[in-house]
Amino acid sequence: MSVVAENLNWGVKRKAIVLGVSLTVAPGETLGLIGPNGSGKSSLLRLLAGLRRPDTGRVEINGQDIAQVSRKALSRQVAFVQQSVATDTNVTVVDVVRLGRTPHRSAFAGWSEADETSVAEALDRVDMASRRKQAWQTLSGGERQRVHIARALAQAPQVMFLDEPTNHLDIHHQIEILRMVRDLDLTSVVALHDLNLAAMFCDRIVVLQDGAVRVCGTPHTVLTRETLRDVFRVSAYVDISPYHSQPHIRFSAV
């Protein structure tokens, strides 16, 4: 499914958070959102996923204005993985992942074999199948993040929005999670802090600055010394040698 945003504006009181953002995500593409803290990445993700309504502008998924789609119908197409979720409820890993099946079930429907298969496959994909009966409260931050992604996968979405999905993960699981997202047969938009991970796993990258799109393109065209200096205020060397399929960034002290 494609995602199209047209001139999105959103703010709180008199402060503009998202400012005139237009972008297109092609079916099956992985689009990265990068930018300094406070640049509007998380707010833009929520607008694209329909969790917030823009003050002006519109979002279309597969050619349909999401403002005209019911929340339940939209949740059959779209999954959102946020940075972290806290709960004091005594639940197990599999209980959390089963919540992903809610949009596909009616109020009186029983738990089906298809539901169980979706949950089992989602746990396998994030390497948490052996923890399915473990209590949520005993998980580490990284393990909880993997369970959140499993819940989203159990939802069987065609579009996935992920807000810093690699937070709290060790480097092995950072790479595994982003490789899995990239290889899924769906459209994905992912906000990331790590610029090298964005270069490795995103087909295209949008750089946000002060709520607006500064530049959009492939990692090679976006991740330049000039952009890193002007937007992120860092000095860096960008290796575009044939030994790297994507730009590799090395930061230097300033």
GROMACS .gro file of N, CA, C and O in nm, residues 59-177:
model
  476
   59VAL      N    1  -0.387   1.279   0.470
   59VAL     CA    2  -0.307   1.159   0.451
   59VAL      C    3  -0.392   1.058   0.377
   59VAL      O    4  -0.508   1.033   0.415
   60GLU      N    5  -0.336   1.001   0.273
   60GLU     CA    6  -0.404   0.894   0.198
   60GLU      C    7  -0.323   0.765   0.210
   60GLU      O    8  -0.200   0.768   0.196
   61ILE      N    9  -0.392   0.657   0.235
   61ILE     CA   10  -0.331   0.524   0.232
   61ILE      C   11  -0.403   0.444   0.125
   61ILE      O   12  -0.525   0.428   0.131
   62ASN      N   13  -0.325   0.400   0.029
   62ASN     CA   14  -0.380   0.328  -0.087
   62ASN      C   15  -0.489   0.409  -0.157
   62ASN      O   16  -0.590   0.356  -0.200
   63GLY      N   17  -0.467   0.541  -0.164
   63GLY     CA   18  -0.558   0.628  -0.237
   63GLY      C   19  -0.681   0.673  -0.161
   63GLY      O   20  -0.764   0.747  -0.214
   64GLN      N   21  -0.694   0.633  -0.034
   64GLN     CA   22  -0.812   0.667   0.045
   64GLN      C   23  -0.774   0.759   0.160
   64GLN      O   24  -0.680   0.733   0.235
   65ASP      N   25  -0.848   0.868   0.174
   65ASP     CA   26  -0.826   0.963   0.281
   65ASP      C   27  -0.857   0.894   0.414
   65ASP      O   28  -0.970   0.851   0.439
   66ILE      N   29  -0.757   0.885   0.502
   66ILE     CA   30  -0.776   0.810   0.626
   66ILE      C   31  -0.873   0.880   0.721
   66ILE      O   32  -0.927   0.817   0.814
   67ALA      N   33  -0.900   1.009   0.699
   67ALA     CA   34  -0.998   1.078   0.782
   67ALA      C   35  -1.139   1.026   0.757
   67ALA      O   36  -1.229   1.047   0.839
   68GLN      N   37  -1.157   0.957   0.645
   68GLN     CA   38  -1.289   0.903   0.609
   68GLN      C   39  -1.301   0.754   0.644
   68GLN      O   40  -1.402   0.691   0.610
   69VAL      N   41  -1.201   0.699   0.710
   69VAL     CA   42  -1.198   0.556   0.743
   69VAL      C   43  -1.217   0.539   0.893
   69VAL      O   44  -1.158   0.613   0.973
   70SER      N   45  -1.297   0.442   0.935
   70SER     CA   46  -1.317   0.418   1.077
   70SER      C   47  -1.187   0.369   1.140
   70SER      O   48  -1.101   0.311   1.073
   71ARG      N   49  -1.174   0.391   1.272
   71ARG     CA   50  -1.052   0.351   1.342
   71ARG      C   51  -1.028   0.200   1.332
   71ARG      O   52  -0.916   0.154   1.312
   72LYS      N   53  -1.135   0.119   1.343
   72LYS     CA   54  -1.118  -0.026   1.336
   72LYS      C   55  -1.076  -0.070   1.196
   72LYS      O   56  -0.988  -0.155   1.181
   73ALA      N   57  -1.138  -0.011   1.094
   73ALA     CA   58  -1.101  -0.046   0.957
   73ALA      C   59  -0.957  -0.006   0.929
   73ALA      O   60  -0.882  -0.080   0.863
   74LEU      N   61  -0.916   0.110   0.979
   74LEU     CA   62  -0.779   0.156   0.958
   74LEU      C   63  -0.681   0.064   1.029
   74LEU      O   64  -0.573   0.034   0.976
   75SER      N   65  -0.717   0.015   1.148
   75SER     CA   66  -0.626  -0.070   1.225
   75SER      C   67  -0.610  -0.208   1.163
   75SER      O   68  -0.521  -0.284   1.203
   76ARG      N   69  -0.695  -0.244   1.066
   76ARG     CA   70  -0.673  -0.368   0.993
   76ARG      C   71  -0.566  -0.352   0.886
   76ARG      O   72  -0.514  -0.449   0.834
   77GLN      N   73  -0.534  -0.228   0.853
   77GLN     CA   74  -0.436  -0.199   0.750
   77GLN      C   75  -0.304  -0.146   0.805
   77GLN      O   76  -0.199  -0.168   0.746
   78VAL      N   77  -0.313  -0.078   0.920
   78VAL     CA   78  -0.199  -0.002   0.972
   78VAL      C   79  -0.165  -0.046   1.113
   78VAL      O   80  -0.253  -0.063   1.197
   79ALA      N   81  -0.036  -0.064   1.141
   79ALA     CA   82   0.012  -0.092   1.276
   79ALA      C   83   0.111   0.015   1.316
   79ALA      O   84   0.187   0.066   1.233
   80PHE      N   85   0.110   0.048   1.445
   80PHE     CA   86   0.199   0.152   1.497
   80PHE      C   87   0.278   0.094   1.614
   80PHE      O   88   0.219   0.040   1.708
   81VAL      N   89   0.409   0.106   1.608
   81VAL     CA   90   0.496   0.060   1.716
   81VAL      C   91   0.560   0.183   1.778
   81VAL      O   92   0.640   0.251   1.714
   82GLN      N   93   0.521   0.213   1.903
   82GLN     CA   94   0.576   0.331   1.968
   82GLN      C   95   0.701   0.296   2.047
   82GLN      O   96   0.739   0.179   2.058
   83GLN      N   97   0.765   0.401   2.100
   83GLN     CA   98   0.894   0.381   2.164
   83GLN      C   99   0.887   0.290   2.285
   83GLN      O  100   0.970   0.203   2.304
   84SER      N  101   0.788   0.308   2.370
   84SER     CA  102   0.776   0.225   2.490
   84SER      C  103   0.634   0.237   2.543
   84SER      O  104   0.568   0.338   2.526
   85VAL      N  105   0.589   0.129   2.607
   85VAL     CA  106   0.456   0.126   2.668
   85VAL      C  107   0.470   0.068   2.807
   85VAL      O  108   0.531  -0.037   2.826
   86ALA      N  109   0.416   0.137   2.907
   86ALA     CA  110   0.422   0.088   3.044
   86ALA      C  111   0.286   0.035   3.086
   86ALA      O  112   0.182   0.088   3.047
   87THR      N  113   0.287  -0.072   3.164
   87THR     CA  114   0.163  -0.127   3.217
   87THR      C  115   0.192  -0.198   3.349
   87THR      O  116   0.298  -0.257   3.367
   88ASP      N  117   0.099  -0.189   3.442
   88ASP     CA  118   0.111  -0.261   3.568
   88ASP      C  119   0.027  -0.388   3.568
   88ASP      O  120   0.022  -0.460   3.667
   89THR      N  121  -0.040  -0.414   3.457
   89THR     CA  122  -0.126  -0.531   3.447
   89THR      C  123  -0.041  -0.658   3.445
   89THR      O  124   0.064  -0.664   3.381
   90ASN      N  125  -0.087  -0.759   3.514
   90ASN     CA  126  -0.016  -0.887   3.518
   90ASN      C  127  -0.049  -0.968   3.392
   90ASN      O  128  -0.147  -1.042   3.389
   91VAL      N  129   0.032  -0.950   3.288
   91VAL     CA  130   0.008  -1.019   3.161
   91VAL      C  131   0.135  -1.091   3.119
   91VAL      O  132   0.245  -1.061   3.165
   92THR      N  133   0.119  -1.186   3.029
   92THR     CA  134   0.233  -1.258   2.973
   92THR      C  135   0.265  -1.204   2.835
   92THR      O  136   0.190  -1.125   2.776
   93VAL      N  137   0.377  -1.247   2.783
   93VAL     CA  138   0.419  -1.207   2.649
   93VAL      C  139   0.312  -1.240   2.546
   93VAL      O  140   0.275  -1.157   2.463
   94VAL      N  141   0.260  -1.362   2.551
   94VAL     CA  142   0.162  -1.402   2.451
   94VAL      C  143   0.032  -1.322   2.465
   94VAL      O  144  -0.037  -1.294   2.365
   95ASP      N  145  -0.002  -1.280   2.586
   95ASP     CA  146  -0.120  -1.197   2.606
   95ASP      C  147  -0.106  -1.064   2.530
   95ASP      O  148  -0.201  -1.016   2.468
   96VAL      N  149   0.012  -1.005   2.539
   96VAL     CA  150   0.037  -0.878   2.471
   96VAL      C  151   0.027  -0.895   2.320
   96VAL      O  152  -0.036  -0.816   2.250
   97VAL      N  153   0.089  -0.999   2.267
   97VAL     CA  154   0.090  -1.020   2.122
   97VAL      C  155  -0.050  -1.050   2.071
   97VAL      O  156  -0.088  -1.009   1.961
   98ARG      N  157  -0.130  -1.119   2.150
   98ARG     CA  158  -0.267  -1.151   2.108
   98ARG      C  159  -0.352  -1.025   2.087
   98ARG      O  160  -0.449  -1.028   2.011
   99LEU      N  161  -0.316  -0.916   2.153
   99LEU     CA  162  -0.389  -0.791   2.133
   99LEU      C  163  -0.383  -0.745   1.988
   99LEU      O  164  -0.471  -0.672   1.942
  100GLY      N  165  -0.280  -0.787   1.918
  100GLY     CA  166  -0.268  -0.750   1.778
  100GLY      C  167  -0.378  -0.807   1.690
  100GLY      O  168  -0.402  -0.758   1.579
  101ARG      N  169  -0.446  -0.910   1.738
  101ARG     CA  170  -0.553  -0.972   1.659
  101ARG      C  171  -0.689  -0.902   1.678
  101ARG      O  172  -0.785  -0.933   1.607
  102THR      N  173  -0.697  -0.807   1.770
  102THR     CA  174  -0.825  -0.742   1.803
  102THR      C  175  -0.896  -0.683   1.681
  102THR      O  176  -1.018  -0.702   1.667
  103PRO      N  177  -0.829  -0.613   1.591
  103PRO     CA  178  -0.902  -0.554   1.478
  103PRO      C  179  -0.966  -0.656   1.385
  103PRO      O  180  -1.056  -0.621   1.307
  104HIS      N  181  -0.922  -0.781   1.391
  104HIS     CA  182  -0.971  -0.883   1.298
  104HIS      C  183  -1.082  -0.969   1.360
  104HIS      O  184  -1.130  -1.063   1.296
  105ARG      N  185  -1.124  -0.936   1.482
  105ARG     CA  186  -1.221  -1.021   1.550
  105ARG      C  187  -1.343  -0.939   1.589
  105ARG      O  188  -1.332  -0.823   1.629
  106SER      N  189  -1.460  -0.998   1.578
  106SER     CA  190  -1.583  -0.933   1.623
  106SER      C  191  -1.597  -0.951   1.774
  106SER      O  192  -1.524  -1.029   1.836
  107ALA      N  193  -1.692  -0.880   1.832
  107ALA     CA  194  -1.708  -0.881   1.978
  107ALA      C  195  -1.738  -1.021   2.032
  107ALA      O  196  -1.703  -1.053   2.145
  108PHE      N  197  -1.804  -1.104   1.953
  108PHE     CA  198  -1.845  -1.236   2.003
  108PHE      C  199  -1.768  -1.351   1.938
  108PHE      O  200  -1.803  -1.467   1.956
  109ALA      N  201  -1.664  -1.318   1.863
  109ALA     CA  202  -1.588  -1.422   1.795
  109ALA      C  203  -1.495  -1.494   1.893
  109ALA      O  204  -1.435  -1.432   1.981
  110GLY      N  205  -1.484  -1.625   1.878
  110GLY     CA  206  -1.390  -1.702   1.958
  110GLY      C  207  -1.250  -1.694   1.900
  110GLY      O  208  -1.229  -1.647   1.788
  111TRP      N  209  -1.154  -1.740   1.979
  111TRP     CA  210  -1.015  -1.742   1.934
  111TRP      C  211  -0.999  -1.853   1.831
  111TRP      O  212  -1.033  -1.967   1.856
  112SER      N  213  -0.946  -1.819   1.712
  112SER     CA  214  -0.940  -1.914   1.602
  112SER      C  215  -0.799  -1.969   1.582
  112SER      O  216  -0.701  -1.916   1.636
  113GLU      N  217  -0.791  -2.072   1.502
  113GLU     CA  218  -0.661  -2.129   1.467
  113GLU      C  219  -0.578  -2.028   1.390
  113GLU      O  220  -0.455  -2.021   1.407
  114ALA      N  221  -0.644  -1.950   1.304
  114ALA     CA  222  -0.572  -1.846   1.228
  114ALA      C  223  -0.512  -1.741   1.322
  114ALA      O  224  -0.400  -1.694   1.301
  115ASP      N  225  -0.588  -1.705   1.427
  115ASP     CA  226  -0.536  -1.611   1.526
  115ASP      C  227  -0.411  -1.668   1.594
  115ASP      O  228  -0.309  -1.599   1.608
  116GLU      N  229  -0.419  -1.792   1.635
  116GLU     CA  230  -0.306  -1.855   1.706
  116GLU      C  231  -0.184  -1.865   1.614
  116GLU      O  232  -0.070  -1.844   1.659
  117THR      N  233  -0.206  -1.897   1.488
  117THR     CA  234  -0.096  -1.907   1.393
  117THR      C  235  -0.029  -1.771   1.374
  117THR      O  236   0.095  -1.761   1.371
  118SER      N  237  -0.108  -1.665   1.363
  118SER     CA  238  -0.053  -1.531   1.346
  118SER      C  239   0.033  -1.491   1.465
  118SER      O  240   0.141  -1.433   1.450
  119VAL      N  241  -0.015  -1.522   1.585
  119VAL     CA  242   0.059  -1.489   1.706
  119VAL      C  243   0.189  -1.569   1.714
  119VAL      O  244   0.296  -1.515   1.745
  120ALA      N  245   0.183  -1.697   1.685
  120ALA     CA  246   0.303  -1.782   1.691
  120ALA      C  247   0.408  -1.736   1.589
  120ALA      O  248   0.528  -1.729   1.620
  121GLU      N  249   0.365  -1.704   1.469
  121GLU     CA  250   0.459  -1.658   1.367
  121GLU      C  251   0.522  -1.525   1.405
  121GLU      O  252   0.641  -1.502   1.381
  122ALA      N  253   0.443  -1.436   1.465
  122ALA     CA  254   0.495  -1.306   1.506
  122ALA      C  255   0.601  -1.322   1.615
  122ALA      O  256   0.706  -1.256   1.612
  123LEU      N  257   0.577  -1.410   1.711
  123LEU     CA  258   0.675  -1.434   1.817
  123LEU      C  259   0.803  -1.495   1.761
  123LEU      O  260   0.914  -1.462   1.804
  124ASP      N  261   0.790  -1.585   1.665
  124ASP     CA  262   0.907  -1.645   1.602
  124ASP      C  263   0.993  -1.539   1.533
  124ASP      O  264   1.116  -1.542   1.541
  125ARG      N  265   0.927  -1.446   1.466
  125ARG     CA  266   0.999  -1.345   1.388
  125ARG      C  267   1.086  -1.255   1.475
  125ARG      O  268   1.188  -1.205   1.429
  126VAL      N  269   1.045  -1.232   1.598
  126VAL     CA  270   1.123  -1.144   1.686
  126VAL      C  271   1.202  -1.223   1.790
  126VAL      O  272   1.253  -1.167   1.886
  127ASP      N  273   1.211  -1.354   1.769
  127ASP     CA  274   1.291  -1.441   1.855
  127ASP      C  275   1.244  -1.438   2.000
  127ASP      O  276   1.324  -1.434   2.094
  128MET      N  277   1.110  -1.442   2.019
  128MET     CA  278   1.054  -1.441   2.154
  128MET      C  279   0.960  -1.560   2.177
  128MET      O  280   0.887  -1.562   2.277
  129ALA      N  281   0.962  -1.658   2.090
  129ALA     CA  282   0.872  -1.772   2.105
  129ALA      C  283   0.896  -1.847   2.236
  129ALA      O  284   0.802  -1.893   2.301
  130SER      N  285   1.019  -1.858   2.277
  130SER     CA  286   1.052  -1.931   2.400
  130SER      C  287   1.009  -1.855   2.525
  130SER      O  288   1.007  -1.912   2.635
  131ARG      N  289   0.974  -1.726   2.509
  131ARG     CA  290   0.933  -1.644   2.624
  131ARG      C  291   0.783  -1.622   2.628
  131ARG      O  292   0.736  -1.536   2.703
  132ARG      N  293   0.705  -1.694   2.551
  132ARG     CA  294   0.563  -1.663   2.534
  132ARG      C  295   0.485  -1.664   2.666
  132ARG      O  296   0.390  -1.590   2.681
  133LYS      N  297   0.527  -1.745   2.762
  133LYS     CA  298   0.456  -1.753   2.890
  133LYS      C  299   0.520  -1.668   2.999
  133LYS      O  300   0.475  -1.667   3.114
  134GLN      N  301   0.624  -1.595   2.963
  134GLN     CA  302   0.695  -1.515   3.062
  134GLN      C  303   0.614  -1.390   3.098
  134GLN      O  304   0.547  -1.330   3.012
  135ALA      N  305   0.620  -1.347   3.222
  135ALA     CA  306   0.547  -1.229   3.267
  135ALA      C  307   0.609  -1.103   3.207
  135ALA      O  308   0.732  -1.089   3.201
  136TRP      N  309   0.524  -1.012   3.164
  136TRP     CA  310   0.567  -0.887   3.102
  136TRP      C  311   0.663  -0.810   3.194
  136TRP      O  312   0.763  -0.754   3.147
  137GLN      N  313   0.634  -0.805   3.322
  137GLN     CA  314   0.711  -0.724   3.415
  137GLN      C  315   0.855  -0.774   3.431
  137GLN      O  316   0.940  -0.701   3.481
  138THR      N  317   0.881  -0.898   3.392
  138THR     CA  318   1.016  -0.954   3.409
  138THR      C  319   1.104  -0.930   3.286
  138THR      O  320   1.222  -0.967   3.288
  139LEU      N  321   1.050  -0.870   3.180
  139LEU     CA  322   1.126  -0.850   3.057
  139LEU      C  323   1.214  -0.727   3.066
  139LEU      O  324   1.181  -0.628   3.131
  140SER      N  325   1.325  -0.732   2.995
  140SER     CA  326   1.410  -0.614   2.982
  140SER      C  327   1.345  -0.516   2.883
  140SER      O  328   1.249  -0.550   2.812
  141GLY      N  329   1.399  -0.395   2.877
  141GLY     CA  330   1.346  -0.296   2.785
  141GLY      C  331   1.353  -0.342   2.640
  141GLY      O  332   1.259  -0.322   2.562
  142GLY      N  333   1.464  -0.405   2.603
  142GLY     CA  334   1.478  -0.454   2.467
  142GLY      C  335   1.382  -0.566   2.435
  142GLY      O  336   1.327  -0.573   2.325
  143GLU      N  337   1.361  -0.655   2.532
  143GLU     CA  338   1.267  -0.765   2.511
  143GLU      C  339   1.125  -0.712   2.496
  143GLU      O  340   1.047  -0.761   2.413
  144ARG      N  341   1.090  -0.612   2.574
  144ARG     CA  342   0.957  -0.553   2.561
  144ARG      C  343   0.937  -0.492   2.423
  144ARG      O  344   0.830  -0.502   2.363
  145GLN      N  345   1.042  -0.428   2.371
  145GLN     CA  346   1.031  -0.368   2.238
  145GLN      C  347   1.008  -0.475   2.132
  145GLN      O  348   0.928  -0.455   2.040
  146ARG      N  349   1.074  -0.587   2.144
  146ARG     CA  350   1.053  -0.696   2.049
  146ARG      C  351   0.911  -0.750   2.057
  146ARG      O  352   0.850  -0.785   1.955
  147VAL      N  353   0.854  -0.753   2.178
  147VAL     CA  354   0.716  -0.799   2.193
  147VAL      C  355   0.620  -0.698   2.130
  147VAL      O  356   0.521  -0.738   2.067
  148HIS      N  357   0.647  -0.569   2.144
  148HIS     CA  358   0.563  -0.468   2.079
  148HIS      C  359   0.560  -0.489   1.928
  148HIS      O  360   0.455  -0.478   1.863
  149ILE      N  361   0.676  -0.520   1.872
  149ILE     CA  362   0.682  -0.542   1.728
  149ILE      C  363   0.608  -0.670   1.690
  149ILE      O  364   0.539  -0.675   1.588
  150ALA      N  365   0.617  -0.772   1.775
  150ALA     CA  366   0.542  -0.895   1.750
  150ALA      C  367   0.392  -0.868   1.751
  150ALA      O  368   0.317  -0.921   1.669
  151ARG      N  369   0.346  -0.786   1.845
  151ARG     CA  370   0.203  -0.751   1.849
  151ARG      C  371   0.161  -0.683   1.718
  151ARG      O  372   0.054  -0.713   1.664
  152ALA      N  373   0.244  -0.592   1.669
  152ALA     CA  374   0.214  -0.525   1.543
  152ALA      C  375   0.211  -0.624   1.427
  152ALA      O  376   0.124  -0.616   1.340
  153LEU      N  377   0.302  -0.719   1.426
  153LEU     CA  378   0.305  -0.818   1.319
  153LEU      C  379   0.182  -0.909   1.325
  153LEU      O  380   0.127  -0.947   1.221
  154ALA      N  381   0.137  -0.943   1.447
  154ALA     CA  382   0.017  -1.025   1.460
  154ALA      C  383  -0.106  -0.954   1.407
  154ALA      O  384  -0.205  -1.018   1.371
  155GLN      N  385  -0.100  -0.825   1.401
  155GLN     CA  386  -0.209  -0.744   1.347
  155GLN      C  387  -0.223  -0.762   1.197
  155GLN      O  388  -0.324  -0.723   1.138
  156ALA      N  389  -0.121  -0.821   1.132
  156ALA     CA  390  -0.120  -0.845   0.987
  156ALA      C  391  -0.143  -0.717   0.907
  156ALA      O  392  -0.229  -0.711   0.820
  157PRO      N  393  -0.064  -0.612   0.935
  157PRO     CA  394  -0.084  -0.485   0.864
  157PRO      C  395  -0.024  -0.487   0.725
  157PRO      O  396   0.059  -0.573   0.692
  158GLN      N  397  -0.065  -0.391   0.645
  158GLN     CA  398  -0.003  -0.369   0.516
  158GLN      C  399   0.089  -0.247   0.519
  158GLN      O  400   0.171  -0.228   0.431
  159VAL      N  401   0.072  -0.165   0.622
  159VAL     CA  402   0.160  -0.050   0.646
  159VAL      C  403   0.198  -0.051   0.794
  159VAL      O  404   0.112  -0.070   0.880
  160MET      N  405   0.327  -0.031   0.822
  160MET     CA  406   0.372  -0.027   0.960
  160MET      C  407   0.449   0.101   0.985
  160MET      O  408   0.537   0.139   0.907
  161PHE      N  409   0.414   0.168   1.095
  161PHE     CA  410   0.484   0.288   1.139
  161PHE      C  411   0.557   0.253   1.268
  161PHE      O  412   0.497   0.200   1.362
  162LEU      N  413   0.686   0.285   1.274
  162LEU     CA  414   0.767   0.249   1.390
  162LEU      C  415   0.842   0.371   1.441
  162LEU      O  416   0.913   0.438   1.365
  163ASP      N  417   0.825   0.401   1.570
  163ASP     CA  418   0.889   0.516   1.632
  163ASP      C  419   1.006   0.468   1.717
  163ASP      O  420   0.987   0.414   1.826
  164GLU      N  421   1.125   0.486   1.666
  164GLU     CA  422   1.248   0.444   1.735
  164GLU      C  423   1.241   0.298   1.780
  164GLU      O  424   1.257   0.266   1.900
  165PRO      N  425   1.220   0.203   1.688
  165PRO     CA  426   1.203   0.063   1.728
  165PRO      C  427   1.328  -0.001   1.783
  165PRO      O  428   1.321  -0.109   1.844
  166THR      N  429   1.445   0.061   1.765
  166THR     CA  430   1.570   0.000   1.813
  166THR      C  431   1.613   0.054   1.948
  166THR      O  432   1.719   0.017   1.998
  167ASN      N  433   1.533   0.142   2.009
  167ASN     CA  434   1.566   0.190   2.143
  167ASN      C  435   1.578   0.072   2.241
  167ASN      O  436   1.496  -0.018   2.239
  168HIS      N  437   1.680   0.077   2.326
  168HIS     CA  438   1.704  -0.023   2.432
  168HIS      C  439   1.753  -0.158   2.378
  168HIS      O  440   1.772  -0.251   2.457
  169LEU      N  441   1.773  -0.171   2.248
  169LEU     CA  442   1.817  -0.299   2.194
  169LEU      C  443   1.969  -0.302   2.179
  169LEU      O  444   2.032  -0.201   2.148
  170ASP      N  445   2.028  -0.420   2.199
  170ASP     CA  446   2.169  -0.436   2.169
  170ASP      C  447   2.186  -0.435   2.018
  170ASP      O  448   2.091  -0.447   1.941
  171ILE      N  449   2.310  -0.422   1.972
  171ILE     CA  450   2.335  -0.403   1.829
  171ILE      C  451   2.286  -0.522   1.747
  171ILE      O  452   2.236  -0.505   1.635
  172HIS      N  453   2.297  -0.643   1.801
  172HIS     CA  454   2.250  -0.762   1.728
  172HIS      C  455   2.101  -0.750   1.698
  172HIS      O  456   2.058  -0.770   1.584
  173HIS      N  457   2.022  -0.716   1.801
  173HIS     CA  458   1.878  -0.709   1.779
  173HIS      C  459   1.837  -0.582   1.705
  173HIS      O  460   1.734  -0.582   1.637
  174GLN      N  461   1.916  -0.475   1.714
  174GLN     CA  462   1.890  -0.358   1.630
  174GLN      C  463   1.893  -0.398   1.482
  174GLN      O  464   1.803  -0.366   1.405
  175ILE      N  465   1.999  -0.468   1.445
  175ILE     CA  466   2.014  -0.508   1.306
  175ILE      C  467   1.909  -0.610   1.266
  175ILE      O  468   1.848  -0.600   1.158
  176GLU      N  469   1.882  -0.706   1.354
  176GLU     CA  470   1.783  -0.809   1.321
  176GLU      C  471   1.643  -0.750   1.304
  176GLU      O  472   1.570  -0.787   1.211
  177ILE      N  473   1.605  -0.659   1.393
  177ILE     CA  474   1.472  -0.599   1.384
  177ILE      C  475   1.459  -0.517   1.257
  177ILE      O  476   1.359  -0.528   1.184
   0.00000   0.00000   0.00000
